[in-house]
């Protein structure tokens, strides 16, 4: 498995953990706009963090 794929998997794991914590935070917030923004932020990280991990991990490993 290449470092790029490992970086993408790590990014996906971090995104899942962050999504979980953002959902917990959204449950404690009273404003519906804030809840929506926290949910959108959590979902967008499922795309952004694996892509960033895919490109950054080979830079750290020297590939």
mmCIF file of N, CA and C in Angstrom:
data_model
loop_
_atom_site.group_PDB
_atom_site.id
_atom_site.type_symbol
_atom_site.label_atom_id
_atom_site.label_comp_id
_atom_site.label_asym_id
_atom_site.label_seq_id
_atom_site.Cartn_x
_atom_site.Cartn_y
_atom_site.Cartn_z
ATOM 1 N N UNK A 1 0.854 -1.167 0.000
ATOM 2 C CA UNK A 1 0.000 0.000 0.000
ATOM 3 C C UNK A 1 0.908 1.241 0.000
ATOM 4 N N UNK A 2 0.604 2.168 -0.865
ATOM 5 C CA UNK A 2 1.454 3.349 -0.985
ATOM 6 C C UNK A 2 1.172 4.332 0.138
ATOM 7 N N UNK A 3 2.114 5.243 0.335
ATOM 8 C CA UNK A 3 1.955 6.256 1.379
ATOM 9 C C UNK A 3 0.787 7.179 1.091
ATOM 10 N N UNK A 4 0.487 7.402 -0.174
ATOM 11 C CA UNK A 4 -0.633 8.272 -0.519
ATOM 12 C C UNK A 4 -1.952 7.659 -0.033
ATOM 13 N N UNK A 5 -2.111 6.356 -0.226
ATOM 14 C CA UNK A 5 -3.334 5.699 0.239
ATOM 15 C C UNK A 5 -3.408 5.640 1.763
ATOM 16 N N UNK A 6 -2.275 5.436 2.404
ATOM 17 C CA UNK A 6 -2.251 5.453 3.865
ATOM 18 C C UNK A 6 -2.638 6.834 4.377
ATOM 19 N N UNK A 7 -2.133 7.879 3.746
ATOM 20 C CA UNK A 7 -2.498 9.237 4.128
ATOM 21 C C UNK A 7 -3.977 9.509 3.937
ATOM 22 N N UNK A 8 -4.542 8.985 2.854
ATOM 23 C CA UNK A 8 -5.974 9.160 2.622
ATOM 24 C C UNK A 8 -6.794 8.413 3.673
ATOM 25 N N UNK A 9 -6.363 7.222 4.054
ATOM 26 C CA UNK A 9 -7.071 6.471 5.094
ATOM 27 C C UNK A 9 -6.994 7.162 6.445
ATOM 28 N N UNK A 10 -5.832 7.704 6.765
ATOM 29 C CA UNK A 10 -5.689 8.449 8.021
ATOM 30 C C UNK A 10 -6.582 9.686 7.992
ATOM 31 N N UNK A 11 -6.634 10.365 6.865
ATOM 32 C CA UNK A 11 -7.514 11.516 6.726
ATOM 33 C C UNK A 11 -8.970 11.136 6.889
ATOM 34 N N UNK A 12 -9.351 9.979 6.379
ATOM 35 C CA UNK A 12 -10.726 9.510 6.522
ATOM 36 C C UNK A 12 -11.055 9.179 7.977
ATOM 37 N N UNK A 13 -10.116 8.589 8.680
ATOM 38 C CA UNK A 13 -10.325 8.269 10.097
ATOM 39 C C UNK A 13 -10.447 9.543 10.924
ATOM 40 N N UNK A 14 -9.589 10.510 10.648
ATOM 41 C CA UNK A 14 -9.657 11.791 11.363
ATOM 42 C C UNK A 14 -10.971 12.501 11.046
ATOM 43 N N UNK A 15 -11.406 12.442 9.798
ATOM 44 C CA UNK A 15 -12.669 13.076 9.412
ATOM 45 C C UNK A 15 -13.841 12.416 10.131
ATOM 46 N N UNK A 16 -13.816 11.094 10.278
ATOM 47 C CA UNK A 16 -14.905 10.400 10.972
ATOM 48 C C UNK A 16 -14.944 10.790 12.449
ATOM 49 N N UNK A 17 -13.782 10.874 13.076
ATOM 50 C CA UNK A 17 -13.740 11.277 14.484
ATOM 51 C C UNK A 17 -14.205 12.720 14.646
ATOM 52 N N UNK A 18 -13.768 13.589 13.758
ATOM 53 C CA UNK A 18 -14.173 14.985 13.835
ATOM 54 C C UNK A 18 -15.667 15.139 13.574
ATOM 55 N N UNK A 19 -16.206 14.359 12.648
ATOM 56 C CA UNK A 19 -17.646 14.387 12.380
ATOM 57 C C UNK A 19 -18.434 13.966 13.618
ATOM 58 N N UNK A 20 -17.949 12.950 14.303
ATOM 59 C CA UNK A 20 -18.610 12.496 15.522
ATOM 60 C C UNK A 20 -18.636 13.608 16.575
ATOM 61 N N UNK A 21 -17.501 14.258 16.792
ATOM 62 C CA UNK A 21 -17.444 15.307 17.806
ATOM 63 C C UNK A 21 -18.232 16.549 17.388
ATOM 64 N N UNK A 22 -18.267 16.859 16.106
ATOM 65 C CA UNK A 22 -19.078 17.983 15.659
ATOM 66 C C UNK A 22 -20.565 17.690 15.813
ATOM 67 N N UNK A 23 -20.970 16.431 15.615
ATOM 68 C CA UNK A 23 -22.373 16.062 15.835
ATOM 69 C C UNK A 23 -22.735 16.180 17.316
ATOM 70 N N UNK A 24 -21.811 15.792 18.201
ATOM 71 C CA UNK A 24 -22.058 15.966 19.627
ATOM 72 C C UNK A 24 -22.209 17.444 19.978
ATOM 73 N N UNK A 25 -21.356 18.272 19.406
ATOM 74 C CA UNK A 25 -21.435 19.705 19.655
ATOM 75 C C UNK A 25 -22.720 20.289 19.089
ATOM 76 N N UNK A 26 -23.129 19.834 17.925
ATOM 77 C CA UNK A 26 -24.360 20.339 17.315
ATOM 78 C C UNK A 26 -25.577 19.976 18.156
ATOM 79 N N UNK A 27 -25.504 18.887 18.887
ATOM 80 C CA UNK A 27 -26.601 18.512 19.759
ATOM 81 C C UNK A 27 -26.747 19.418 20.969
ATOM 82 N N UNK A 28 -25.685 20.121 21.317
ATOM 83 C CA UNK A 28 -25.721 20.988 22.488
ATOM 84 C C UNK A 28 -26.010 22.446 22.133
ATOM 85 N N UNK A 29 -25.982 22.768 20.863
ATOM 86 C CA UNK A 29 -26.191 24.146 20.425
ATOM 87 C C UNK A 29 -27.676 24.391 20.235
ATOM 88 N N UNK A 30 -28.111 25.609 20.515
ATOM 89 C CA UNK A 30 -29.537 25.915 20.425
ATOM 90 C C UNK A 30 -29.964 26.471 19.071
ATOM 91 N N UNK A 31 -29.089 27.211 18.415
ATOM 92 C CA UNK A 31 -29.475 27.855 17.163
ATOM 93 C C UNK A 31 -29.468 26.852 16.007
ATOM 94 N N UNK A 32 -30.533 26.816 15.214
ATOM 95 C CA UNK A 32 -30.580 25.855 14.097
ATOM 96 C C UNK A 32 -29.551 26.164 13.009
ATOM 97 N N UNK A 33 -29.214 27.452 12.829
ATOM 98 C CA UNK A 33 -28.201 27.793 11.820
ATOM 99 C C UNK A 33 -26.840 27.226 12.209
ATOM 100 N N UNK A 34 -26.525 27.299 13.497
ATOM 101 C CA UNK A 34 -25.243 26.784 13.977
ATOM 102 C C UNK A 34 -25.195 25.269 13.835
ATOM 103 N N UNK A 35 -26.298 24.605 14.128
ATOM 104 C CA UNK A 35 -26.348 23.149 13.956
ATOM 105 C C UNK A 35 -26.109 22.765 12.498
ATOM 106 N N UNK A 36 -26.731 23.508 11.588
ATOM 107 C CA UNK A 36 -26.570 23.213 10.161
ATOM 108 C C UNK A 36 -25.124 23.422 9.714
ATOM 109 N N UNK A 37 -24.500 24.498 10.181
ATOM 110 C CA UNK A 37 -23.112 24.776 9.800
ATOM 111 C C UNK A 37 -22.179 23.704 10.350
ATOM 112 N N UNK A 38 -22.392 23.267 11.577
ATOM 113 C CA UNK A 38 -21.550 22.211 12.143
ATOM 114 C C UNK A 38 -21.719 20.900 11.380
ATOM 115 N N UNK A 39 -22.928 20.577 10.974
ATOM 116 C CA UNK A 39 -23.152 19.348 10.198
ATOM 117 C C UNK A 39 -22.517 19.445 8.814
ATOM 118 N N UNK A 40 -22.640 20.579 8.164
ATOM 119 C CA UNK A 40 -22.031 20.758 6.844
ATOM 120 C C UNK A 40 -20.517 20.700 6.943
ATOM 121 N N UNK A 41 -19.971 21.297 7.990
ATOM 122 C CA UNK A 41 -18.521 21.256 8.191
ATOM 123 C C UNK A 41 -18.035 19.825 8.374
ATOM 124 N N UNK A 42 -18.745 19.052 9.166
ATOM 125 C CA UNK A 42 -18.362 17.656 9.374
ATOM 126 C C UNK A 42 -18.431 16.835 8.104
ATOM 127 N N UNK A 43 -19.454 17.065 7.303
ATOM 128 C CA UNK A 43 -19.582 16.321 6.045
ATOM 129 C C UNK A 43 -18.530 16.736 5.021
ATOM 130 N N UNK A 44 -18.200 18.018 4.980
ATOM 131 C CA UNK A 44 -17.200 18.476 4.014
ATOM 132 C C UNK A 44 -15.818 17.923 4.334
ATOM 133 N N UNK A 45 -15.568 17.627 5.593
ATOM 134 C CA UNK A 45 -14.258 17.090 5.952
ATOM 135 C C UNK A 45 -14.072 15.658 5.484
ATOM 136 N N UNK A 46 -15.165 14.947 5.203
ATOM 137 C CA UNK A 46 -15.038 13.610 4.628
ATOM 138 C C UNK A 46 -14.444 13.659 3.226
ATOM 139 N N UNK A 47 -14.524 14.788 2.576
ATOM 140 C CA UNK A 47 -13.918 14.957 1.254
ATOM 141 C C UNK A 47 -12.537 15.579 1.388
ATOM 142 N N UNK A 48 -12.437 16.634 2.175
ATOM 143 C CA UNK A 48 -11.201 17.406 2.228
ATOM 144 C C UNK A 48 -10.043 16.668 2.900
ATOM 145 N N UNK A 49 -10.260 16.077 4.049
ATOM 146 C CA UNK A 49 -9.148 15.468 4.782
ATOM 147 C C UNK A 49 -8.522 14.270 4.071
ATOM 148 N N UNK A 50 -9.291 13.359 3.456
ATOM 149 C CA UNK A 50 -8.613 12.303 2.691
ATOM 150 C C UNK A 50 -7.828 12.834 1.492
ATOM 151 N N UNK A 51 -8.339 13.859 0.828
ATOM 152 C CA UNK A 51 -7.604 14.433 -0.308
ATOM 153 C C UNK A 51 -6.313 15.078 0.170
ATOM 154 N N UNK A 52 -6.376 15.813 1.255
ATOM 155 C CA UNK A 52 -5.166 16.436 1.807
ATOM 156 C C UNK A 52 -4.183 15.360 2.246
ATOM 157 N N UNK A 53 -4.676 14.321 2.912
ATOM 158 C CA UNK A 53 -3.800 13.227 3.338
ATOM 159 C C UNK A 53 -3.157 12.511 2.165
ATOM 160 N N UNK A 54 -3.896 12.379 1.063
ATOM 161 C CA UNK A 54 -3.368 11.706 -0.121
ATOM 162 C C UNK A 54 -2.160 12.456 -0.690
ATOM 163 N N UNK A 55 -2.208 13.782 -0.650
ATOM 164 C CA UNK A 55 -1.117 14.556 -1.228
ATOM 165 C C UNK A 55 -0.006 14.884 -0.234
ATOM 166 N N UNK A 56 -0.320 14.963 1.043
ATOM 167 C CA UNK A 56 0.684 15.370 2.032
ATOM 168 C C UNK A 56 1.514 14.196 2.546
ATOM 169 N N UNK A 57 0.920 13.021 2.691
ATOM 170 C CA UNK A 57 1.645 11.865 3.241
ATOM 171 C C UNK A 57 2.886 11.504 2.421
ATOM 172 N N UNK A 58 2.847 11.505 1.092
ATOM 173 C CA UNK A 58 4.086 11.210 0.353
ATOM 174 C C UNK A 58 5.169 12.264 0.561
ATOM 175 N N UNK A 59 4.785 13.486 0.857
ATOM 176 C CA UNK A 59 5.788 14.523 1.120
ATOM 177 C C UNK A 59 6.542 14.232 2.405
ATOM 178 N N UNK A 60 5.846 13.736 3.428
ATOM 179 C CA UNK A 60 6.498 13.427 4.692
ATOM 180 C C UNK A 60 7.337 12.155 4.609
ATOM 181 N N UNK A 61 6.920 11.213 3.775
ATOM 182 C CA UNK A 61 7.658 9.960 3.689
ATOM 183 C C UNK A 61 8.828 10.017 2.710
ATOM 184 N N UNK A 62 8.857 11.034 1.881
ATOM 185 C CA UNK A 62 9.950 11.173 0.939
ATOM 186 C C UNK A 62 9.722 10.484 -0.382
ATOM 187 N N UNK A 63 8.521 10.075 -0.684
ATOM 188 C CA UNK A 63 8.236 9.416 -1.966
ATOM 189 C C UNK A 63 8.137 10.408 -3.071
#
